[in-house]
PDB file of C-alpha atoms in Angstrom:
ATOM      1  CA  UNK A 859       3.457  -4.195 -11.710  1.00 98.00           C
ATOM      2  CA  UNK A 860       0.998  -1.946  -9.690  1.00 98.00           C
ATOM      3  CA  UNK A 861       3.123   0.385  -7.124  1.00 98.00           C
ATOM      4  CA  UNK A 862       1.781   1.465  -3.729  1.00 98.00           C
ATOM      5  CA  UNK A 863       2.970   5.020  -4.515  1.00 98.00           C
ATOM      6  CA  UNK A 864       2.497   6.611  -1.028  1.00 96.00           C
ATOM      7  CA  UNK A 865       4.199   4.083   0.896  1.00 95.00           C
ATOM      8  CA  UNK A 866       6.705   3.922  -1.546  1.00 96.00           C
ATOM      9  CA  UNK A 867       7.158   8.385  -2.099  1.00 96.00           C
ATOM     10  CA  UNK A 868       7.286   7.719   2.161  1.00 94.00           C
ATOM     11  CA  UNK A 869       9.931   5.048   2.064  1.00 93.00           C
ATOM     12  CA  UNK A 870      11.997   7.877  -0.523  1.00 94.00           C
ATOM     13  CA  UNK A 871      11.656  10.888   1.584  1.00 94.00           C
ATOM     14  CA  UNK A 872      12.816   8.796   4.982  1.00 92.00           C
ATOM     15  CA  UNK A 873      15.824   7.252   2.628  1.00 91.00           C
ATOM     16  CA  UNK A 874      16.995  10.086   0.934  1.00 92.00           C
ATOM     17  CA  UNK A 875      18.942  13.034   2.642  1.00 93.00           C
ATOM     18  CA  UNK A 876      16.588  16.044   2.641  1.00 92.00           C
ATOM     19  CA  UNK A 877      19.733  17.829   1.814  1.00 94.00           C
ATOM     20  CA  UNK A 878      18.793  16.566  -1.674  1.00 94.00           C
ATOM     21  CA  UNK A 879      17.263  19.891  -3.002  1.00 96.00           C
ATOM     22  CA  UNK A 880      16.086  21.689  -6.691  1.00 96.00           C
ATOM     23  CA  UNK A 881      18.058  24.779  -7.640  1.00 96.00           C
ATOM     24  CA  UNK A 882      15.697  26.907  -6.051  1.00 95.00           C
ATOM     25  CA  UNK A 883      16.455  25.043  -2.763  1.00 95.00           C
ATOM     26  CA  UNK A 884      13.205  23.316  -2.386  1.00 95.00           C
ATOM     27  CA  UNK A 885      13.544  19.555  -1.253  1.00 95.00           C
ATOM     28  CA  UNK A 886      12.867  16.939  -3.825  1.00 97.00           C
ATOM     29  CA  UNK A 887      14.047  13.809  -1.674  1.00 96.00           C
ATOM     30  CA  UNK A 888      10.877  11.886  -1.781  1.00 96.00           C
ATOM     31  CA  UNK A 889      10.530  12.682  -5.724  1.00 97.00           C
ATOM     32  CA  UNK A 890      14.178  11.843  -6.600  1.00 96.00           C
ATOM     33  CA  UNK A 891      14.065   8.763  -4.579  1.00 95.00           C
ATOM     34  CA  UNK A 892      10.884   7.575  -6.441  1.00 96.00           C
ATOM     35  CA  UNK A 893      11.915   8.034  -9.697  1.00 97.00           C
ATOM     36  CA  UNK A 894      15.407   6.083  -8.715  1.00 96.00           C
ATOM     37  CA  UNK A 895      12.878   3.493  -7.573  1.00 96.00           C
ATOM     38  CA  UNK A 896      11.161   2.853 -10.445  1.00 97.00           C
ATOM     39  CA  UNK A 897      14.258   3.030 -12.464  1.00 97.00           C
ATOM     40  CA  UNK A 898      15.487   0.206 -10.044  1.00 95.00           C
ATOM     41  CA  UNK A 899      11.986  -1.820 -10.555  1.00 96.00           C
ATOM     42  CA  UNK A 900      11.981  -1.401 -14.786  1.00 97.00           C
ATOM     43  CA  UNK A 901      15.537  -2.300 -14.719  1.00 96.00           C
ATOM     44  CA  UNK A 902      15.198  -5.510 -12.547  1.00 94.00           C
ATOM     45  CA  UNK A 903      11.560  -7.048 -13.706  1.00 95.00           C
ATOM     46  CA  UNK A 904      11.307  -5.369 -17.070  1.00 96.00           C
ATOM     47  CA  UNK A 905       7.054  -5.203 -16.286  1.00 97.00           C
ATOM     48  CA  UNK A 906       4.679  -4.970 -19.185  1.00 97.00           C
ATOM     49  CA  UNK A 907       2.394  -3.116 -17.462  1.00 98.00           C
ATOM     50  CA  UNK A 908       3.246  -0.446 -14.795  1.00 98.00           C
ATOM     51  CA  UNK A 909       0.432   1.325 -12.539  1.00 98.00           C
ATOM     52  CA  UNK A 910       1.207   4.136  -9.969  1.00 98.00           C
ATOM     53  CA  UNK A 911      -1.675   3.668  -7.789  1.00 98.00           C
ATOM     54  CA  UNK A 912      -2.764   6.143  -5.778  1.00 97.00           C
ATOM     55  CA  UNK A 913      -4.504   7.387  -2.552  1.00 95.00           C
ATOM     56  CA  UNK A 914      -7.825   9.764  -3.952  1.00 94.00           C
ATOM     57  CA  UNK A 915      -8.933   9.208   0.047  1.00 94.00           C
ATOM     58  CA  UNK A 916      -6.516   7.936   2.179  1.00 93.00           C
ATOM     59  CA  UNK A 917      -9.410   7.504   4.725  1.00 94.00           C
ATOM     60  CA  UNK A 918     -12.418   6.793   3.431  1.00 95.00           C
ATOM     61  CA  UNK A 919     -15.773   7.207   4.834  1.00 94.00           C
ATOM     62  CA  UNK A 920     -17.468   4.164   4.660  1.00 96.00           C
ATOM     63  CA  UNK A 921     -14.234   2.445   6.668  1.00 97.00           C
ATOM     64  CA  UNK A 922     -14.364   5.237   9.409  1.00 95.00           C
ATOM     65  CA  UNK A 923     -17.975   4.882   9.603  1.00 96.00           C
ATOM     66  CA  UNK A 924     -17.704   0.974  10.405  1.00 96.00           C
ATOM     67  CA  UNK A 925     -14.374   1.969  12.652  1.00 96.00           C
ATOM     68  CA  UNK A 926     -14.343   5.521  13.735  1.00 95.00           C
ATOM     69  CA  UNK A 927     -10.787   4.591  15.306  1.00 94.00           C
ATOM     70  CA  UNK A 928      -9.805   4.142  11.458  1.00 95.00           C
ATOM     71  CA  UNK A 929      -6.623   6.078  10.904  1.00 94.00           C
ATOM     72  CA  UNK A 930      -7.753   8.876  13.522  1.00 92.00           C
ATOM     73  CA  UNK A 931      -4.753   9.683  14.823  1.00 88.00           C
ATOM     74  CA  UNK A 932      -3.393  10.796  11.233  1.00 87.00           C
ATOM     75  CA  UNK A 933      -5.907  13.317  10.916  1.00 88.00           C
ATOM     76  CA  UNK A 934      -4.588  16.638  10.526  1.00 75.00           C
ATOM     77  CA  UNK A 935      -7.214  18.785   9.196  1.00 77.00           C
ATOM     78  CA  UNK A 936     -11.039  17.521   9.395  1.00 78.00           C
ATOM     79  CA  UNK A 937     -12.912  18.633   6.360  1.00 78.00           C
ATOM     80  CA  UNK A 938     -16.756  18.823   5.368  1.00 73.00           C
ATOM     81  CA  UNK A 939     -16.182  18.331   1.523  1.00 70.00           C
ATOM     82  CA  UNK A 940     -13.753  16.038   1.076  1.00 73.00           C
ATOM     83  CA  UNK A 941     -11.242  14.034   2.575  1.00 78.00           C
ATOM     84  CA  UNK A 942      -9.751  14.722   6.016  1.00 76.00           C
ATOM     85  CA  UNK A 943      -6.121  16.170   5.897  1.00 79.00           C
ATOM     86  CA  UNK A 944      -3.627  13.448   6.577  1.00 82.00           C
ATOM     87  CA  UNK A 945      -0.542  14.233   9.338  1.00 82.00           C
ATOM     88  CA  UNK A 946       2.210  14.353   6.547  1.00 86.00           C
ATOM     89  CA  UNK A 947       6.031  16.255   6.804  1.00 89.00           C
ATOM     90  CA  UNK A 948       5.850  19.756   5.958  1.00 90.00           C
ATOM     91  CA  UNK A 949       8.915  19.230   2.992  1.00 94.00           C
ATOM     92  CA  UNK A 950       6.636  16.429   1.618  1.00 96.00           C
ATOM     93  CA  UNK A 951       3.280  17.669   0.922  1.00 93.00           C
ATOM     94  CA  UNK A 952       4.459  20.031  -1.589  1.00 94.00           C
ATOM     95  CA  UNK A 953       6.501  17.050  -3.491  1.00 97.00           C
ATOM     96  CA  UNK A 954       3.273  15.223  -3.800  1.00 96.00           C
ATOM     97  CA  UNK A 955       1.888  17.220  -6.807  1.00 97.00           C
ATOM     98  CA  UNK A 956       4.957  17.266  -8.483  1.00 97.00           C
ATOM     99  CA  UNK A 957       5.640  13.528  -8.526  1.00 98.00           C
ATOM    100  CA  UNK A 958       2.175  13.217 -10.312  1.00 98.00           C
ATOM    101  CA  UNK A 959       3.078  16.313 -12.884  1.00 98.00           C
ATOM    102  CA  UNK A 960       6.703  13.851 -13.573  1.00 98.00           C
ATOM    103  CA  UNK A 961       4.737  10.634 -14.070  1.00 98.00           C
ATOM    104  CA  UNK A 962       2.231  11.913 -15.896  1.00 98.00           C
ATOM    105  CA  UNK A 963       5.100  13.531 -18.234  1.00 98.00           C
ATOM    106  CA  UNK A 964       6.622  10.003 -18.358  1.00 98.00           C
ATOM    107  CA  UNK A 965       3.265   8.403 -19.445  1.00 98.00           C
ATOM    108  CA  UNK A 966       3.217   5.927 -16.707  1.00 98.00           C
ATOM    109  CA  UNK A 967      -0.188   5.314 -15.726  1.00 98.00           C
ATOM    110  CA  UNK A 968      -1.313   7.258 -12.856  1.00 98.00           C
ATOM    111  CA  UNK A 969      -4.854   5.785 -10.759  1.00 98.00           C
ATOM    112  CA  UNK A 970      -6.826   6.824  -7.603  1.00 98.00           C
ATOM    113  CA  UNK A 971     -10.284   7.104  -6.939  1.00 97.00           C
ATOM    114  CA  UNK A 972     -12.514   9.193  -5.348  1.00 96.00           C
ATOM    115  CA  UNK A 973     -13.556   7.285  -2.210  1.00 96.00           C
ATOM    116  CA  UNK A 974     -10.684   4.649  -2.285  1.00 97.00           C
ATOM    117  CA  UNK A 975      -7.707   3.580  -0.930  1.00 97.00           C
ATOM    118  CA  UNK A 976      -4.374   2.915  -3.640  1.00 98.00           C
ATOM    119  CA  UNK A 977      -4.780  -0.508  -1.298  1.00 97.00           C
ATOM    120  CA  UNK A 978      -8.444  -1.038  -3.278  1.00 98.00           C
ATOM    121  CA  UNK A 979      -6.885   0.108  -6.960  1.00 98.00           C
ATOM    122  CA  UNK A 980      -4.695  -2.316  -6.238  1.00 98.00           C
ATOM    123  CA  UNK A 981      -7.253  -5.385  -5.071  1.00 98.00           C
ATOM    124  CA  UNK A 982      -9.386  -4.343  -8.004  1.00 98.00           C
ATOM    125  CA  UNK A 983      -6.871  -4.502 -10.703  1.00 98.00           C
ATOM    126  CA  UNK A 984      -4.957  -7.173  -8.987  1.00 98.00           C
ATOM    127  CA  UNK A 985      -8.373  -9.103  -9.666  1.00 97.00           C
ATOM    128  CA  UNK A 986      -8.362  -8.306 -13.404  1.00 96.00           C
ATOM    129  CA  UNK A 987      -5.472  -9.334 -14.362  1.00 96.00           C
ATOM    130  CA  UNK A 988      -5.157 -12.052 -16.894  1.00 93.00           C
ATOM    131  CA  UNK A 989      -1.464 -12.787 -15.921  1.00 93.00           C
ATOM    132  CA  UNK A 990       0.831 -12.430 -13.121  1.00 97.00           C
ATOM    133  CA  UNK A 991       1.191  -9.403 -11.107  1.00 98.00           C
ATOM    134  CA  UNK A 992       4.123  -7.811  -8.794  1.00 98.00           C
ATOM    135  CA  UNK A 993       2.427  -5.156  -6.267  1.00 98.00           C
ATOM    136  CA  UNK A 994       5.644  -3.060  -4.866  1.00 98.00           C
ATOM    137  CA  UNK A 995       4.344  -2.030  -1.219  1.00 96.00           C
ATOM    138  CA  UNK A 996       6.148  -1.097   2.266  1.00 93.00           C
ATOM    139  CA  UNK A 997       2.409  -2.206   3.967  1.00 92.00           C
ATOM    140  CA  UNK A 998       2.382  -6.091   4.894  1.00 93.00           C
ATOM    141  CA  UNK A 999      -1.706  -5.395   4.600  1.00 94.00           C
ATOM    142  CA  UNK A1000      -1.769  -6.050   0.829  1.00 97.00           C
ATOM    143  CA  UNK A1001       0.084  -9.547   1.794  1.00 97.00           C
ATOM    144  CA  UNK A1002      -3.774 -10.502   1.254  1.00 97.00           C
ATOM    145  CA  UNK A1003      -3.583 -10.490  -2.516  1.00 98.00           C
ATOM    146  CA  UNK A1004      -0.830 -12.985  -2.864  1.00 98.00           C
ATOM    147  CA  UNK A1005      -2.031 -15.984  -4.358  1.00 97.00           C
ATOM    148  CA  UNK A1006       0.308 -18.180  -5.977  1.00 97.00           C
ATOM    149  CA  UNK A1007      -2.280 -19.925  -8.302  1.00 96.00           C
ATOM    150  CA  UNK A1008      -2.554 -16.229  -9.779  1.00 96.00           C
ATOM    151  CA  UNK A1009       0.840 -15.422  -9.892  1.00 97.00           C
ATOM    152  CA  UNK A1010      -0.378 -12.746  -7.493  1.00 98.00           C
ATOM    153  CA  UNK A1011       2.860 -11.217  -5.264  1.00 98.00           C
ATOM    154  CA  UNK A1012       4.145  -8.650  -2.821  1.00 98.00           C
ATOM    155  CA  UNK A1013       7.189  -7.255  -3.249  1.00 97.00           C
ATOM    156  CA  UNK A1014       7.873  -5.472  -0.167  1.00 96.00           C
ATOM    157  CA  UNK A1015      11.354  -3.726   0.329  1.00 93.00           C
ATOM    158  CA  UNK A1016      13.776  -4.707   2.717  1.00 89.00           C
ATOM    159  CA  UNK A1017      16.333  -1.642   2.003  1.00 79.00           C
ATOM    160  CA  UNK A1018      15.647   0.429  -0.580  1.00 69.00           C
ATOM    161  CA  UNK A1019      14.052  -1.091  -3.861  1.00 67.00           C
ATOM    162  CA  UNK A1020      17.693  -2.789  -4.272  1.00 73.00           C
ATOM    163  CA  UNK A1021      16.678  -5.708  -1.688  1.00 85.00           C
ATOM    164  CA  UNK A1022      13.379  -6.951  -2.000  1.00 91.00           C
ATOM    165  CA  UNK A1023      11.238  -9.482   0.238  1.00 94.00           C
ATOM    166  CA  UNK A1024       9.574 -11.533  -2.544  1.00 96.00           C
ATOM    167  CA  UNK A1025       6.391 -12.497  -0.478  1.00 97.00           C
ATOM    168  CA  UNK A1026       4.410 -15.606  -2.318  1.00 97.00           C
ATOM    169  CA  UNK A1027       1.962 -18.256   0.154  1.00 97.00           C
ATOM    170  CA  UNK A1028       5.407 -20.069   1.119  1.00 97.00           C
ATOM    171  CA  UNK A1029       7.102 -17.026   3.264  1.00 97.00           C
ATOM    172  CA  UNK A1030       3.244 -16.196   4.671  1.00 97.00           C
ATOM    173  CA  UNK A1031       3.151 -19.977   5.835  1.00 96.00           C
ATOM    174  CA  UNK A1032       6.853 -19.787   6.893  1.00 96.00           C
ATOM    175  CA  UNK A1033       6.011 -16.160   8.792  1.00 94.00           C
ATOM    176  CA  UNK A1034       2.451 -16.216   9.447  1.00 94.00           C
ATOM    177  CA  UNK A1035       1.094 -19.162   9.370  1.00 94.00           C
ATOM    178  CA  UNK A1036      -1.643 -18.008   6.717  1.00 95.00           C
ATOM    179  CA  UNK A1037      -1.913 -18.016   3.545  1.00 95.00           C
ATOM    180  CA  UNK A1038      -3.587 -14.715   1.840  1.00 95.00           C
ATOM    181  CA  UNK A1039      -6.985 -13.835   2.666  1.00 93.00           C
ATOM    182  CA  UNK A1040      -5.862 -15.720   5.719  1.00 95.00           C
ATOM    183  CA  UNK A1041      -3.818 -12.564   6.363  1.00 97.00           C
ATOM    184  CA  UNK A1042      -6.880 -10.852   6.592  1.00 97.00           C
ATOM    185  CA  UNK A1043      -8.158 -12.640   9.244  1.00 97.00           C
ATOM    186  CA  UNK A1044      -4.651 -12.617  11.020  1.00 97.00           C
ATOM    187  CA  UNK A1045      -4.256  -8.593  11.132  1.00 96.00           C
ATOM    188  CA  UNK A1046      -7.837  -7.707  12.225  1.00 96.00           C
ATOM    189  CA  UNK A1047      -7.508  -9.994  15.024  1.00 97.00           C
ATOM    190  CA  UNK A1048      -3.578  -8.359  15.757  1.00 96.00           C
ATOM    191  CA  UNK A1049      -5.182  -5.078  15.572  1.00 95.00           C
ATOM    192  CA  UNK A1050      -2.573  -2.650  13.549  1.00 92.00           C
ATOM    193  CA  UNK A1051      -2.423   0.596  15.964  1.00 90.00           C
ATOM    194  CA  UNK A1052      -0.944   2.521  12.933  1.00 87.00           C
ATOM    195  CA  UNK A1053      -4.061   2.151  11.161  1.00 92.00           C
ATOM    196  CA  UNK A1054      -6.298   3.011  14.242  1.00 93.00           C
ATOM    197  CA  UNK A1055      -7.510  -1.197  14.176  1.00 94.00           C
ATOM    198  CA  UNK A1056      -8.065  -1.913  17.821  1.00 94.00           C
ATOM    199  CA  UNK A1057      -7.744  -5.813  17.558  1.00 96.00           C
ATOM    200  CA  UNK A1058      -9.014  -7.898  19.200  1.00 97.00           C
ATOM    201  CA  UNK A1059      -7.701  -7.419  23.394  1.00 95.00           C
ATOM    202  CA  UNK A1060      -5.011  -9.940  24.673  1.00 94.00           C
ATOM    203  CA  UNK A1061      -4.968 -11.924  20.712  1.00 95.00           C
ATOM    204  CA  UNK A1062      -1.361 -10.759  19.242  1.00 94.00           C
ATOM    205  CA  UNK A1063       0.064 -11.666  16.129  1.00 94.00           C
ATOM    206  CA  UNK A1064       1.168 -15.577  17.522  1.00 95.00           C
ATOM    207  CA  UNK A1065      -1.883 -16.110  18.950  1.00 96.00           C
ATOM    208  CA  UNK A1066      -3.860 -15.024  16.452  1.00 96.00           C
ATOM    209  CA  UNK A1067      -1.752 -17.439  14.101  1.00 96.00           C
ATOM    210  CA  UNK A1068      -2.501 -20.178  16.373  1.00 95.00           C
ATOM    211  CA  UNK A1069      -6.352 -19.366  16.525  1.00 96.00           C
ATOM    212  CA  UNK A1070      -6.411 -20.037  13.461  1.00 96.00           C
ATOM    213  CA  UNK A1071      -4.312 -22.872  12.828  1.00 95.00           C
ATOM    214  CA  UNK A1072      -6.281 -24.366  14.879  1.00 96.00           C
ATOM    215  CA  UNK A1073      -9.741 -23.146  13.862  1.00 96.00           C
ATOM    216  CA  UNK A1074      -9.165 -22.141   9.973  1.00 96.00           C
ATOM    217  CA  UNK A1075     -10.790 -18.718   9.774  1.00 96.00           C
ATOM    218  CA  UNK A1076     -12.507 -16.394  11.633  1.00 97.00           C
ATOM    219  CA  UNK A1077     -15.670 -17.895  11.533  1.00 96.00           C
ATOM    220  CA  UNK A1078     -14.239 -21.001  12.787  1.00 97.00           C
ATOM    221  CA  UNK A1079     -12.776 -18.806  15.705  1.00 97.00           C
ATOM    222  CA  UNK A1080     -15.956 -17.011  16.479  1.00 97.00           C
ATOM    223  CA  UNK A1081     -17.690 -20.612  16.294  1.00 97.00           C
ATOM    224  CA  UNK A1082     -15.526 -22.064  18.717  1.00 97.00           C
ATOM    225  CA  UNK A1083     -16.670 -19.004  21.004  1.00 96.00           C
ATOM    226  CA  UNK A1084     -20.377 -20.335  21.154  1.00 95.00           C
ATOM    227  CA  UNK A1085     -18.560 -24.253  21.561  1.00 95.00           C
ATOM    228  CA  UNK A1086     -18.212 -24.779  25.077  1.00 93.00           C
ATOM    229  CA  UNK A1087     -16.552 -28.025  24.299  1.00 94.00           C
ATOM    230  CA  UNK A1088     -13.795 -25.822  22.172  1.00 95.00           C
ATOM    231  CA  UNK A1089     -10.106 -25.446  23.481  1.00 92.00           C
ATOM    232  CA  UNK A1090     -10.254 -22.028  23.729  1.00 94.00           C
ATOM    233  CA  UNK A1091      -8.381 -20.888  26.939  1.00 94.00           C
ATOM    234  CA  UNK A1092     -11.519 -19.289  29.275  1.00 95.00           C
ATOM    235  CA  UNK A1093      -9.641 -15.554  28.600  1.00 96.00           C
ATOM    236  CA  UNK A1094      -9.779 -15.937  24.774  1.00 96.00           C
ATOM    237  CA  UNK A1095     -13.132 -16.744  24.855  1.00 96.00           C
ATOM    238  CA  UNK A1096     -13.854 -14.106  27.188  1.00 96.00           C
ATOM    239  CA  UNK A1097     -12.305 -11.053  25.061  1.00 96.00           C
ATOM    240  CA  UNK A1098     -13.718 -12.442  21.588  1.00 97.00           C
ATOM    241  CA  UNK A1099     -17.424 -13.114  22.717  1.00 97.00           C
ATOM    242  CA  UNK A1100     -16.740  -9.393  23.870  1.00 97.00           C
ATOM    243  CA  UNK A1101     -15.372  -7.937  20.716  1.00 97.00           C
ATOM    244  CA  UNK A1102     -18.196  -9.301  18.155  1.00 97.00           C
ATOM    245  CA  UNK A1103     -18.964  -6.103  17.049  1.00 96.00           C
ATOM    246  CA  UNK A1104     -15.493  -5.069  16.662  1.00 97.00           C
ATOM    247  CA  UNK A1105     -15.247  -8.876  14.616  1.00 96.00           C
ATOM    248  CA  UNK A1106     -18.379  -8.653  12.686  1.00 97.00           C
ATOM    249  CA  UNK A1107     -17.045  -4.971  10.768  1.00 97.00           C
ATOM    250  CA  UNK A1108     -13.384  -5.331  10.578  1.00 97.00           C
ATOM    251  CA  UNK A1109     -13.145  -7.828   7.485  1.00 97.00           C
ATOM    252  CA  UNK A1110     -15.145  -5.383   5.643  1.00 97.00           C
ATOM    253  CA  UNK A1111     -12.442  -2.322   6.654  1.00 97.00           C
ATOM    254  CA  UNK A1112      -9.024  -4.512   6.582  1.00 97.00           C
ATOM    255  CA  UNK A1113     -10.224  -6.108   3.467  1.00 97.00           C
ATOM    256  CA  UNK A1114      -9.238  -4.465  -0.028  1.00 97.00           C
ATOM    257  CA  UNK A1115     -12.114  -3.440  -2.433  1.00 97.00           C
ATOM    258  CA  UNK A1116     -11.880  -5.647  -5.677  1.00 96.00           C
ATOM    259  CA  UNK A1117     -14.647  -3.836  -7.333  1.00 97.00           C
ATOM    260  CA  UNK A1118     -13.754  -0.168  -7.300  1.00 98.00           C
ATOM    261  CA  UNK A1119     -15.120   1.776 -10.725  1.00 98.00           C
ATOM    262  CA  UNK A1120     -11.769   2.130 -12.563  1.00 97.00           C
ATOM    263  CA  UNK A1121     -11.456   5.116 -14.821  1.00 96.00           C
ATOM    264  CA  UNK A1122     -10.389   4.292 -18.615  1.00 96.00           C
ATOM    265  CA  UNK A1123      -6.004   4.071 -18.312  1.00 97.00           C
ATOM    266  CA  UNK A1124      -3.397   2.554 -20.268  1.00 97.00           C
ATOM    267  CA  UNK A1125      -1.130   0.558 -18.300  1.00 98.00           C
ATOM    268  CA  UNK A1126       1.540  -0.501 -21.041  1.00 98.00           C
ATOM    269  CA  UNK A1127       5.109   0.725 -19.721  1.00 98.00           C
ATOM    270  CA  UNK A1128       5.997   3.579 -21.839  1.00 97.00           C
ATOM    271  CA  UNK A1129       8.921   3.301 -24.263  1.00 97.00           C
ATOM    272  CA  UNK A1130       9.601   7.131 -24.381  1.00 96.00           C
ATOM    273  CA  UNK A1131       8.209  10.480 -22.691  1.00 97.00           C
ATOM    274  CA  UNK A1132       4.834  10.665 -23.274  1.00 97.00           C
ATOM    275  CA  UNK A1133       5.330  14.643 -22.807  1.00 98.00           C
ATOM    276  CA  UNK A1134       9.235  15.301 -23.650  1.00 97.00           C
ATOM    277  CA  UNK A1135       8.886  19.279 -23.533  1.00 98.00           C
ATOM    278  CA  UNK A1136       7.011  18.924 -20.444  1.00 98.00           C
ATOM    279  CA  UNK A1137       9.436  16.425 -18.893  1.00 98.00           C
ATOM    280  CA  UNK A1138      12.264  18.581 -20.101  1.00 97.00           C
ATOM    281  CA  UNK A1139      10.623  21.544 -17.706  1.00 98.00           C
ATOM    282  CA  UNK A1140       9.866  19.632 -15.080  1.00 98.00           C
ATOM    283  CA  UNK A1141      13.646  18.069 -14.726  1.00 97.00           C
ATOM    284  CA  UNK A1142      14.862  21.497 -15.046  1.00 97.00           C
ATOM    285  CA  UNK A1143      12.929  23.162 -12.492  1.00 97.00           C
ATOM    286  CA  UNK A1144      13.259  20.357  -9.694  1.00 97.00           C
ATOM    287  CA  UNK A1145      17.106  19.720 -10.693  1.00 97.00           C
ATOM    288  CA  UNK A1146      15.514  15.985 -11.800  1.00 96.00           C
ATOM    289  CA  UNK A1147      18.156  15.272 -14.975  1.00 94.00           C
ATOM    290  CA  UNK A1148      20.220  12.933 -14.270  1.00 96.00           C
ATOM    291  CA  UNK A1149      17.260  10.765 -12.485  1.00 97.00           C
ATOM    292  CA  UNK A1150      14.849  11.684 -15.195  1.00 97.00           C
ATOM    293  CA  UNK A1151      17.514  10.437 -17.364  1.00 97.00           C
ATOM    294  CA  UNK A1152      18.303   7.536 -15.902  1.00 97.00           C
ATOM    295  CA  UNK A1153      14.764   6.257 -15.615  1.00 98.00           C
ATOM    296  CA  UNK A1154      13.858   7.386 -20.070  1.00 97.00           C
ATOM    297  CA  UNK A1155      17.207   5.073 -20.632  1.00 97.00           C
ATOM    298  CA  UNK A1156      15.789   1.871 -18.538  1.00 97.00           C
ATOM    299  CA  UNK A1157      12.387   2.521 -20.629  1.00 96.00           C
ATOM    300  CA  UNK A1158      13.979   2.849 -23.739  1.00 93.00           C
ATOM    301  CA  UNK A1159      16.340  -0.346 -23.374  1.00 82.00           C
TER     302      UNK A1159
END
């Protein structure tokens, strides 16, 4: 089970009342609701394995330099020596560190990488695996690693962590008309403005599905373009002849990375604490027992 942790700490501080605060008054909504969560996830799929993946550049350079529209907008704070400053809540910043300190003092298996996305952990040891694999995500992009022949699939919640979409090829096919890399193809022609993708003008999500129904990929599209015999409407081969540069770099930026350089990690699901006395602290300070509780009893059954 690899988690999107981000999206899924986002999904817990927009769900959980930010009246939900540690004895010194400081709000812990995003950290209480992640540990309930994964208490929720152990409980229902019982995983061998369980990997908080994680965001070591939310934006990284080699995507902005093929897009420079690449998640612009979320930039709060350009910096010269690292990654920009992402546009996140004031009460949530400060809950990020501590949700690592807790999982860390649980033992489950914490992974990011310096110039990488949690998106390309994910691809990468999504890849690996020798067995089938449940990626817990509230972004539709990583719909491009499900591949039933794998046992590859997207759990993506609905409400909660209590009703899950499971997303295999059958609900991309019944949704999307793709299956996954297809989905690739599908969203960088779409465009996702919350990721700064421009798309491709005039193509939405339907017609982009149809494109490539009727094509097969993108370079079926995009040789269609140059196929004056094709049935492309005269518009939709107007705005894709003029958006070939925009075509010929986005598969590399919407894609995942599959072959990101993975520090050594142990991904078994703990059984116990790996740090008790630390735990013990932590639940203390942040007013955490009764989650941190609930979560050592679900690893423990």
């Amino acid at each position: 089970m690899l988690l999107d942790t981000a999206s899924l700490y986002f999904r817990a501080y927009f769900g959980v009342p930010e009246s939900v605060r540690a004895p010194d008054g400081t709000p812990v909504n995003a950290l209480r609701g992640l540990l309930e969560f994964i208490t929720r996830l152990v409980q229902d799929h019982r995983p061998d394995e369980l990997v908080a993946c994680m965001d070591a550049d939310w934006r990284p350079q080699w995507r902005v330099d093929l897009i420079p529209s690449y998640k612009a907008h979320r930039v709060a704070v350009e910096t010269e020596t690292g990654p920009d400053e992402e546009v996140v809540p004031d009460t949530l910043s400060p809950q990020v560190p501590i949700i690592e300190e807790v999982l860390d003092a649980f033992g489950i298996a914490r992974v990011g990488v310096a110039g990488y996305e949690a998106d390309d952990v994910i691809g990468t040891l999504a890849g690996r695996a020798s067995g089938p694999v449940d990626i817990v995500t509230g972004d539709r992009d990583l719909y491009q690693l499900v591949d039933d022949a794998r046992g590859v699939r997207v759990l993506y919640p609905l409400k909660g962590v209590g009703m899950m979409q499971t997303t295999d090829e059958a609900v991309l096919r019944e949704k999307y008309g793709v299956d996954g890399p297809g989905y690739v193809d599908l969203a960088l022609l779409r465009g996702d403005p919350s990721d700064g993708l421009p798309g491709v003008p005039g193509i939405g999500e339907k017609t982009a599905a149809k494109l490539l129904d009727a094509f097969g990929d993108l370079a079926g599209i995009m040789a269609a373009v140059d196929d004056p015999a094709s049935k492309l409407t005269p518009s939709q081969r107007k705005r894709l002849d003029e958006s070939r540069a925009y075509v010929a770099v986005a598969p590399k930026v919407v894609r995942v990375a599959g072959d990101v350089p993975l520090p050594g990690f142990d991904p078994a699901l703990p059984k116990r604490a790996r740090d008790p006395q630390r735990l013990e602290e932590l639940a203390v300070r942040w007013g955490l027992g009764r989650a941190v509780h609930r979560l050592l009893t679900e690893l423990g059954a």
